[in-house]
mmCIF file of C-alpha atoms in Angstrom:
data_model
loop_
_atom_site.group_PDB
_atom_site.id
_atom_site.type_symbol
_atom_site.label_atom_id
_atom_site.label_comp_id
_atom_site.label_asym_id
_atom_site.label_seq_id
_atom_site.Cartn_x
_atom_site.Cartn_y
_atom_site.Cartn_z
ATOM 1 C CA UNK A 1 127.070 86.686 101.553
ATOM 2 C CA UNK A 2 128.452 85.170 98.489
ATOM 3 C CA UNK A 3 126.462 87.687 96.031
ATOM 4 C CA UNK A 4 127.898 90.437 97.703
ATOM 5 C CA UNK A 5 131.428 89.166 98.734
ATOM 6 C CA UNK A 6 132.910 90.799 95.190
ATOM 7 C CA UNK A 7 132.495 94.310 96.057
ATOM 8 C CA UNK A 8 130.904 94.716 99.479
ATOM 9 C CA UNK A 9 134.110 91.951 101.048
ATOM 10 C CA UNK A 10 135.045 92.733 104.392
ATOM 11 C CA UNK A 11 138.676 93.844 102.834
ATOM 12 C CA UNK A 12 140.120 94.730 106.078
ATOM 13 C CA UNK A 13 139.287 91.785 107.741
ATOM 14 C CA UNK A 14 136.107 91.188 110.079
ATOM 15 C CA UNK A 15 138.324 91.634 113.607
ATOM 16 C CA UNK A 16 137.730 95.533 113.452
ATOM 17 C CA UNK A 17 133.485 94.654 113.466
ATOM 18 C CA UNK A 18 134.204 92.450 116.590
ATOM 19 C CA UNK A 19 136.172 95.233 118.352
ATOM 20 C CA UNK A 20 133.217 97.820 117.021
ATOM 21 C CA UNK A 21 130.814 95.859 118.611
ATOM 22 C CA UNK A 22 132.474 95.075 121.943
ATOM 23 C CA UNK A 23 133.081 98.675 122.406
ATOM 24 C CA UNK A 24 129.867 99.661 121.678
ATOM 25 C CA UNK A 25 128.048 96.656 123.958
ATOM 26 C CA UNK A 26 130.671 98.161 126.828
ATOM 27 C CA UNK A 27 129.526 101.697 126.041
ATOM 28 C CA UNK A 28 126.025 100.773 126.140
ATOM 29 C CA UNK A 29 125.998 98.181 129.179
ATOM 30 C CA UNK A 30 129.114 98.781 131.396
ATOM 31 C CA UNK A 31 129.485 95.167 131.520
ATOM 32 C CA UNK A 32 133.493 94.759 131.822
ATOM 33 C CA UNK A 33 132.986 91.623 129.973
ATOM 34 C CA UNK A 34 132.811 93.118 126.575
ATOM 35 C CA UNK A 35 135.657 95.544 127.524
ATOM 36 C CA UNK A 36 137.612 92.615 128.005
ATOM 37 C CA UNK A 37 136.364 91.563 124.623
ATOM 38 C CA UNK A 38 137.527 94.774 123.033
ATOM 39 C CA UNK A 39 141.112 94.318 124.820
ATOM 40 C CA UNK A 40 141.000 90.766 123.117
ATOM 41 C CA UNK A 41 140.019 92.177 119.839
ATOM 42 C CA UNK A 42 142.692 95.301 119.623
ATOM 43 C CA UNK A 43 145.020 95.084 117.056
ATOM 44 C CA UNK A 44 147.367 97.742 116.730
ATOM 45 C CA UNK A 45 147.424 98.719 113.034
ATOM 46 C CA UNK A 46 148.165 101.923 111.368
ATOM 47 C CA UNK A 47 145.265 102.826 109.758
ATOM 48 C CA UNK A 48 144.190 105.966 106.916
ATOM 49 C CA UNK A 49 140.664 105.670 107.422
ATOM 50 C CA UNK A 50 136.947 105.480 108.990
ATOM 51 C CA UNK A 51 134.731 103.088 107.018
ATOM 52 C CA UNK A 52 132.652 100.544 106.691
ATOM 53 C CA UNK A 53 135.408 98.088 105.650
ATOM 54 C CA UNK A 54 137.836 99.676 108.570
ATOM 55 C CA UNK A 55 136.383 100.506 111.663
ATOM 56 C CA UNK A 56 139.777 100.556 113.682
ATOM 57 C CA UNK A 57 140.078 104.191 114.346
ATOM 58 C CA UNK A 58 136.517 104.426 115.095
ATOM 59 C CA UNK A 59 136.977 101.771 117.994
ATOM 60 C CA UNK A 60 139.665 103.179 119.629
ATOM 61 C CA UNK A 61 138.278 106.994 119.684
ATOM 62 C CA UNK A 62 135.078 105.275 121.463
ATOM 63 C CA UNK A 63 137.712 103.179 123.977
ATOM 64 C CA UNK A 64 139.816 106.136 124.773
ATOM 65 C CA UNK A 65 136.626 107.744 125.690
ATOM 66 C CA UNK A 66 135.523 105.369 128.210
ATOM 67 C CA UNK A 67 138.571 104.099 129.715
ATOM 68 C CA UNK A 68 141.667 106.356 128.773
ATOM 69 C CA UNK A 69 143.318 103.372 128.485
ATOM 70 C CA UNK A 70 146.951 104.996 126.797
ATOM 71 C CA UNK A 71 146.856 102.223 123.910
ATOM 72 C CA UNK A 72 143.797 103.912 122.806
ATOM 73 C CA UNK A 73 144.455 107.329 123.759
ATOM 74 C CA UNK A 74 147.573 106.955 121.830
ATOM 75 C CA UNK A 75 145.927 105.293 118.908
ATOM 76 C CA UNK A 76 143.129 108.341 118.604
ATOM 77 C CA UNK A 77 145.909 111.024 119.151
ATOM 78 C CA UNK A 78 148.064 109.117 116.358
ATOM 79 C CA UNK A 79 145.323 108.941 113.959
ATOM 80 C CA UNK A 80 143.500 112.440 113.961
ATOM 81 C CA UNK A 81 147.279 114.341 114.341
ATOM 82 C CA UNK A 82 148.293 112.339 111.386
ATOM 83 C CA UNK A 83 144.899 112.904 109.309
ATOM 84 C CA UNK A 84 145.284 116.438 110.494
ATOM 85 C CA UNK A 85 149.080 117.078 109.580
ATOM 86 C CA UNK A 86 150.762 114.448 107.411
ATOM 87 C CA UNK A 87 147.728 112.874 105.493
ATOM 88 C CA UNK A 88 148.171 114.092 101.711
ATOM 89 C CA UNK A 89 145.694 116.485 100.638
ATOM 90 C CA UNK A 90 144.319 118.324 97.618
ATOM 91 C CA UNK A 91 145.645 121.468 96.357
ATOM 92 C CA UNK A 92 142.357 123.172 97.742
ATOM 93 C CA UNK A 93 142.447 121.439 101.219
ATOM 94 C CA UNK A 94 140.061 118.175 101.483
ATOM 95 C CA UNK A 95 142.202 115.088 103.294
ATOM 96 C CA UNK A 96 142.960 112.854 100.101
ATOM 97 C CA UNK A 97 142.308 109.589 101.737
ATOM 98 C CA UNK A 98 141.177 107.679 98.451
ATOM 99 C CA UNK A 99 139.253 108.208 94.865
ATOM 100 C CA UNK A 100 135.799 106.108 95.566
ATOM 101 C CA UNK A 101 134.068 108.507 97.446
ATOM 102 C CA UNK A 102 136.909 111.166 98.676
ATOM 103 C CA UNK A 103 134.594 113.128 100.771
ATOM 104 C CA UNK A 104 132.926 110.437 102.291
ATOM 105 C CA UNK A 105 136.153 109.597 103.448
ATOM 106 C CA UNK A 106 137.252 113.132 104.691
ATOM 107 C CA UNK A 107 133.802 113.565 106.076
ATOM 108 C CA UNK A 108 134.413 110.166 108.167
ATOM 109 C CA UNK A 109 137.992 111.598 109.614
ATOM 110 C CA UNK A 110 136.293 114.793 109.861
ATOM 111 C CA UNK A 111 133.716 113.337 112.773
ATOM 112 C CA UNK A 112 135.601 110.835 114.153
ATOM 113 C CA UNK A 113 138.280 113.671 115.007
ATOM 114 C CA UNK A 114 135.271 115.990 116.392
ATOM 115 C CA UNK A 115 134.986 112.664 118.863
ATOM 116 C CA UNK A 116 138.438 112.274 119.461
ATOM 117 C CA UNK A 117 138.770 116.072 120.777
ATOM 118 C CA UNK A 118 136.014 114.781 123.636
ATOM 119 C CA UNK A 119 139.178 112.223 124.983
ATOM 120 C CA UNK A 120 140.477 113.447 128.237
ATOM 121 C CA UNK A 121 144.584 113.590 127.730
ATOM 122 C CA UNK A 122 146.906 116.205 127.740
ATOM 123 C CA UNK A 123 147.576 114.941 123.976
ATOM 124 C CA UNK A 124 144.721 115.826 122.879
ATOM 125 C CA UNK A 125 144.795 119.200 120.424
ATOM 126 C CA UNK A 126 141.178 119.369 120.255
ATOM 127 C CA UNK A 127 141.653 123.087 118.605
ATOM 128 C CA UNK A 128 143.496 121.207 116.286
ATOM 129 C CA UNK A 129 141.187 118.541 115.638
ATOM 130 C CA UNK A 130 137.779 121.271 115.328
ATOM 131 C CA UNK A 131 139.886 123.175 112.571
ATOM 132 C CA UNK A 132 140.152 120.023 110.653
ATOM 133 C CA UNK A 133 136.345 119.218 110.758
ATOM 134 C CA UNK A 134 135.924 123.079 110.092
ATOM 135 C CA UNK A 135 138.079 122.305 106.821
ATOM 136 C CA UNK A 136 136.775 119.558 105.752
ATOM 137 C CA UNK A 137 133.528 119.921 106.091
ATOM 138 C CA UNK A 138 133.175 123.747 105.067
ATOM 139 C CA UNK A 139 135.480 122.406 101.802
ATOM 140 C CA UNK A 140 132.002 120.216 101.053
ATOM 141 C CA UNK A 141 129.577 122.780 101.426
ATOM 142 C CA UNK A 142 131.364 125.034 99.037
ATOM 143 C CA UNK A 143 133.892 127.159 100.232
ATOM 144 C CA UNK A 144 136.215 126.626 97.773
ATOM 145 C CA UNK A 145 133.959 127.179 94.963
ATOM 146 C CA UNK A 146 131.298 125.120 94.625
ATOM 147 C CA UNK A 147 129.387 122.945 96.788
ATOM 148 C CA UNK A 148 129.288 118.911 96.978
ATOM 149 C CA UNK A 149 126.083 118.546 98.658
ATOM 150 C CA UNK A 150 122.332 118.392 95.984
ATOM 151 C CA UNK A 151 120.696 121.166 96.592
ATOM 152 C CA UNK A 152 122.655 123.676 98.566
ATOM 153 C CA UNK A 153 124.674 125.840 98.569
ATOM 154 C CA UNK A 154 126.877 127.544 95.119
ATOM 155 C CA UNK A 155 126.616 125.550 91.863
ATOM 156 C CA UNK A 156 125.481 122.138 93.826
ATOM 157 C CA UNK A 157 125.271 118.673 91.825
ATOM 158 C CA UNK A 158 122.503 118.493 89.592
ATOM 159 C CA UNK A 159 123.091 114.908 88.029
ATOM 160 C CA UNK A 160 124.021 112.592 90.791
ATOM 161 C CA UNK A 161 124.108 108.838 90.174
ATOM 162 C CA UNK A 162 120.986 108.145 92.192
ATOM 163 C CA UNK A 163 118.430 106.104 90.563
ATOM 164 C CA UNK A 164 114.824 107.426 91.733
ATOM 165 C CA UNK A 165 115.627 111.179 91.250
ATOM 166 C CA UNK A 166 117.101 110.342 87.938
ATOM 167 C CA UNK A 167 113.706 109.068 86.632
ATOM 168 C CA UNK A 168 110.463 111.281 85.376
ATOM 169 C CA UNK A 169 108.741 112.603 88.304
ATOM 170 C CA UNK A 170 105.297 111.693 86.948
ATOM 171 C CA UNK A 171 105.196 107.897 88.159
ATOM 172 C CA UNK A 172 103.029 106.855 85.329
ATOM 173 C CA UNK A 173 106.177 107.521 82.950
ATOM 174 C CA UNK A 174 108.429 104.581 82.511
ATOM 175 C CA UNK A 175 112.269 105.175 83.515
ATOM 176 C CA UNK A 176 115.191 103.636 81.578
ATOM 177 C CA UNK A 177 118.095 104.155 79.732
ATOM 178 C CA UNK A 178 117.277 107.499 78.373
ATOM 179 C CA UNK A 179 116.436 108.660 81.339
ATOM 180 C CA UNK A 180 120.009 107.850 82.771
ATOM 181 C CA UNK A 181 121.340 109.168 79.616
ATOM 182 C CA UNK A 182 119.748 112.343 79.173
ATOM 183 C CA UNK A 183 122.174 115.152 79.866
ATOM 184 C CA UNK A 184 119.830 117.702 81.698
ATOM 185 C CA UNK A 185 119.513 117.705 85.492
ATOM 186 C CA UNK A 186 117.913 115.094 87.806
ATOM 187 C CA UNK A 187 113.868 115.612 87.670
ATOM 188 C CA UNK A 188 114.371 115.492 91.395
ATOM 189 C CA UNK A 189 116.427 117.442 93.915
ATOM 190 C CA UNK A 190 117.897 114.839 96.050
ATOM 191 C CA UNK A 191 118.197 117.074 98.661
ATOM 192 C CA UNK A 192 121.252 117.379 101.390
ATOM 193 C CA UNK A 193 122.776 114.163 99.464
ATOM 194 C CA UNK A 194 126.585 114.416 99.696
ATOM 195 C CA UNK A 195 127.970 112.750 96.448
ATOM 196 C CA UNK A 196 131.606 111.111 96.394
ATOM 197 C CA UNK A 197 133.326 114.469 95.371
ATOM 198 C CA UNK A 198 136.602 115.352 93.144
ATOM 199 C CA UNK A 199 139.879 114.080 92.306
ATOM 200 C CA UNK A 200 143.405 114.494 94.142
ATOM 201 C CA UNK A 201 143.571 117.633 91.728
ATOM 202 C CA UNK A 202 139.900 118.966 92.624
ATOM 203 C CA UNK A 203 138.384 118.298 89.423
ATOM 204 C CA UNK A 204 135.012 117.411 89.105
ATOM 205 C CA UNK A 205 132.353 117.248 86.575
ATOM 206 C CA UNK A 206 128.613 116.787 87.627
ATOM 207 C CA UNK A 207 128.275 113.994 85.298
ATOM 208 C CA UNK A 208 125.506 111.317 86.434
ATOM 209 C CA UNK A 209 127.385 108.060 84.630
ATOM 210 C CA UNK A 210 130.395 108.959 86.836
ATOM 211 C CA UNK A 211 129.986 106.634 89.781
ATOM 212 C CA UNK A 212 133.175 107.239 91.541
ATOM 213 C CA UNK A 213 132.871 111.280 91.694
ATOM 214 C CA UNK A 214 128.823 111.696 91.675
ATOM 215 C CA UNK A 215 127.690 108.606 93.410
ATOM 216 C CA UNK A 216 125.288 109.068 96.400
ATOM 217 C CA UNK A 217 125.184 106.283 99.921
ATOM 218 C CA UNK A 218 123.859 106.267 102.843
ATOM 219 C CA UNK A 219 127.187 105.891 104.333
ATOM 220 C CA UNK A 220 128.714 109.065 102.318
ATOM 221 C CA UNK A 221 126.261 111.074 104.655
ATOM 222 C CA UNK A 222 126.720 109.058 107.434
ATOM 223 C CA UNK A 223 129.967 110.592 108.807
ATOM 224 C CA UNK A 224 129.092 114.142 106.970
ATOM 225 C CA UNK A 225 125.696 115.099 108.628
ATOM 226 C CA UNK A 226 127.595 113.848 112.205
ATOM 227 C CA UNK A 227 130.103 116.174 111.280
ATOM 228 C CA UNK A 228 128.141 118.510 110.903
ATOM 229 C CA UNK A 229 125.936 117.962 113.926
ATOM 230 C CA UNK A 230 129.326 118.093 115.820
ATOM 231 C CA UNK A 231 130.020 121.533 114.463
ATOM 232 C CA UNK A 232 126.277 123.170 114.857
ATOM 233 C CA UNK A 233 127.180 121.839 118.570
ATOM 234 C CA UNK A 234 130.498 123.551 118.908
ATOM 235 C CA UNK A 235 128.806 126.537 117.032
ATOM 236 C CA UNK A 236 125.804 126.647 119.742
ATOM 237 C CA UNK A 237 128.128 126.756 122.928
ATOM 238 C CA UNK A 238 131.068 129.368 121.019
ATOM 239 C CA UNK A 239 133.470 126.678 120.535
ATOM 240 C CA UNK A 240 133.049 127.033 116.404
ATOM 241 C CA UNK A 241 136.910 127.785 114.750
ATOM 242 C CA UNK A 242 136.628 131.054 113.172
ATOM 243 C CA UNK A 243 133.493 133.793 112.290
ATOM 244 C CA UNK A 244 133.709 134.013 116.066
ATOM 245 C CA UNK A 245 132.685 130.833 116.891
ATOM 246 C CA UNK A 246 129.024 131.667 115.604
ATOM 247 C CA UNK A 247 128.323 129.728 112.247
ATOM 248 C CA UNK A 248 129.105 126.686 110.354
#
C-alpha cells in the first residue's frame, strides 16, 4: 500500500507473514501441506522481538507446539531464555526491547513466553518463563510505582494520545487543536488502554503530544491483555509465581 509503505513497511521483510500464516493454516487444519509450507518458509534469524513487523518468534513458539520439531524448540527456548536473561532492561525491571512503544514490546515477549512454557522439552524453564510475564506485566500495572494502563491502578495516564477521548464529551462541541492542547486530563477515561510506556531510564511524563511514550494501539494491548489472560489462567489452577500462586 503505497500510502502506508513510509511508516507501516513491512521492515523485516514479508517471509515471517508467510511462515505466520502457514503455521497457523497447519494449526487450524492439520493439513501437512502448510507444515511443509512453514518448513519452506523458516529462516533461522536471531530475533529481539514479537511484532507486527517481526513475527519470527511468534512462528516458531506455535511450531514447537505442534510438532517439537528441535529447530523450533530450539528457536523458542533461545528466544524467551535470552528475553528472560540477557535482553537489556530498565533499572526498574521492564525488558528494554525498543523506545516506540517499550511495553508493547515487553508485553509481546511477555505472552509469547507464557506460550512457549506450553512446549513439551526438557529445555523448557517454564518457571522461568511465568516469572518473566509476572515481571513484566505486574511492572505495567504499577508495581513499581505507577501504573501504565488508563484507568487503573496508582497514578494511571490521564492524557494519552488518543484522539476521541481527547475531545469534549458533549458531541455537539467541536474538537480541535485546543482540545489536543489543553493541559488537563482526557474528558474521557479510555479505559484498560495500555499506552507505549517510559524510557530505558523509566522516565515518563503523562504528556498527550508525546506519541512515542503515551500513544495508545490496538496492537499495544494485543500482546498485554493475552498476557494477562495467560496469568489469570496460571492464577486460576495455582500455577501464579508468587502471593501463593493466587493473584495477578
Amino acid at each position: 500500500v503505497p500510502g502506508a509503505s513510509s511508516f507501516y513497511n513491512s521492515w523485516s521483510g514479508y517471509n515471517d507473514e508467510l511462515l505466520w500464516s502457514a503455521a497457523w493454516m497447519y494449526k487450524a487444519t492439520g493439513d501437512s501441506f502448510y507444515l511443509g509450507k512453514a518448513n519452506e518458509f523458516w529462516q533461522n534469524k536471531d530475533v529481539s522481538e514479537l511484532s507486527w513487523d517481526e513475527k519470527t518468534a511468534g512462528a516458531a513458539i506455535l511450531l514447537a507446539q505442534l510438532t517439537g520439531d528441535d529447530k523450533y524448540v530450539s528457536k523458542a527456548v533461545s528466544f524467551c531464555n535470552k528475553m528472560a536473561d540477557t535482553q537489556q532492561k530498565t533499572p526498574k525491571g521492564m525488558v528494554w526491547i525498543q523506545q516506540w512503544g517499550p511495553l508493547r514490546h515487553a508485553s509481546n515477549v511477555a505472552f509469547a513466553c507464557l506460550e512457549a512454557a506450553k512446549i513439551a522439552d526438557s529445555r523448557v524453564d517454564k518457571e522461568k518463563y511465568y516469572q518473566f510475564a509476572v515481571n513484566q506485566i505486574h511492572y505495567a500495572l504499577g508495581d513499581t510505582g505507577r501504573s501504565f494502563v488508563v484507568g487503573y491502578g496508582t497514578n494511571p495516564p490521564q492524557r494519552p494520545h488518543h484522539r476521541s477521548s481527547s475531545c469534549p464529551t458533549n458531541p455537539s462541541e467541536s474538537c480541535g487543536w485546543d482540545d489536543y492542547n489543553q493541559s488537563g486530563p482526557n474528558p474521557s477515561t479510555l479505559w484498560g488502554a495500555l499506552v507505549g510506556g517510559p524510557g530505558s531510564d523509566d522516565s515518563y511524563t503523562d504528556y498527550r503530544g508525546d506519541y512515542i511514550k503515551n500513544e495508545v494501539a490496538c496492537d499495544y494491548n494485543a500482546g498485554f491483555q493475552s498476557a494477562l489472560a495467560g496469568l489469570r489462567t496460571l492464577a486460576l489452577d495455582g500455577s501464579l509465581p508468587g502471593l501463593n500462586g493466587s493473584s495477578c
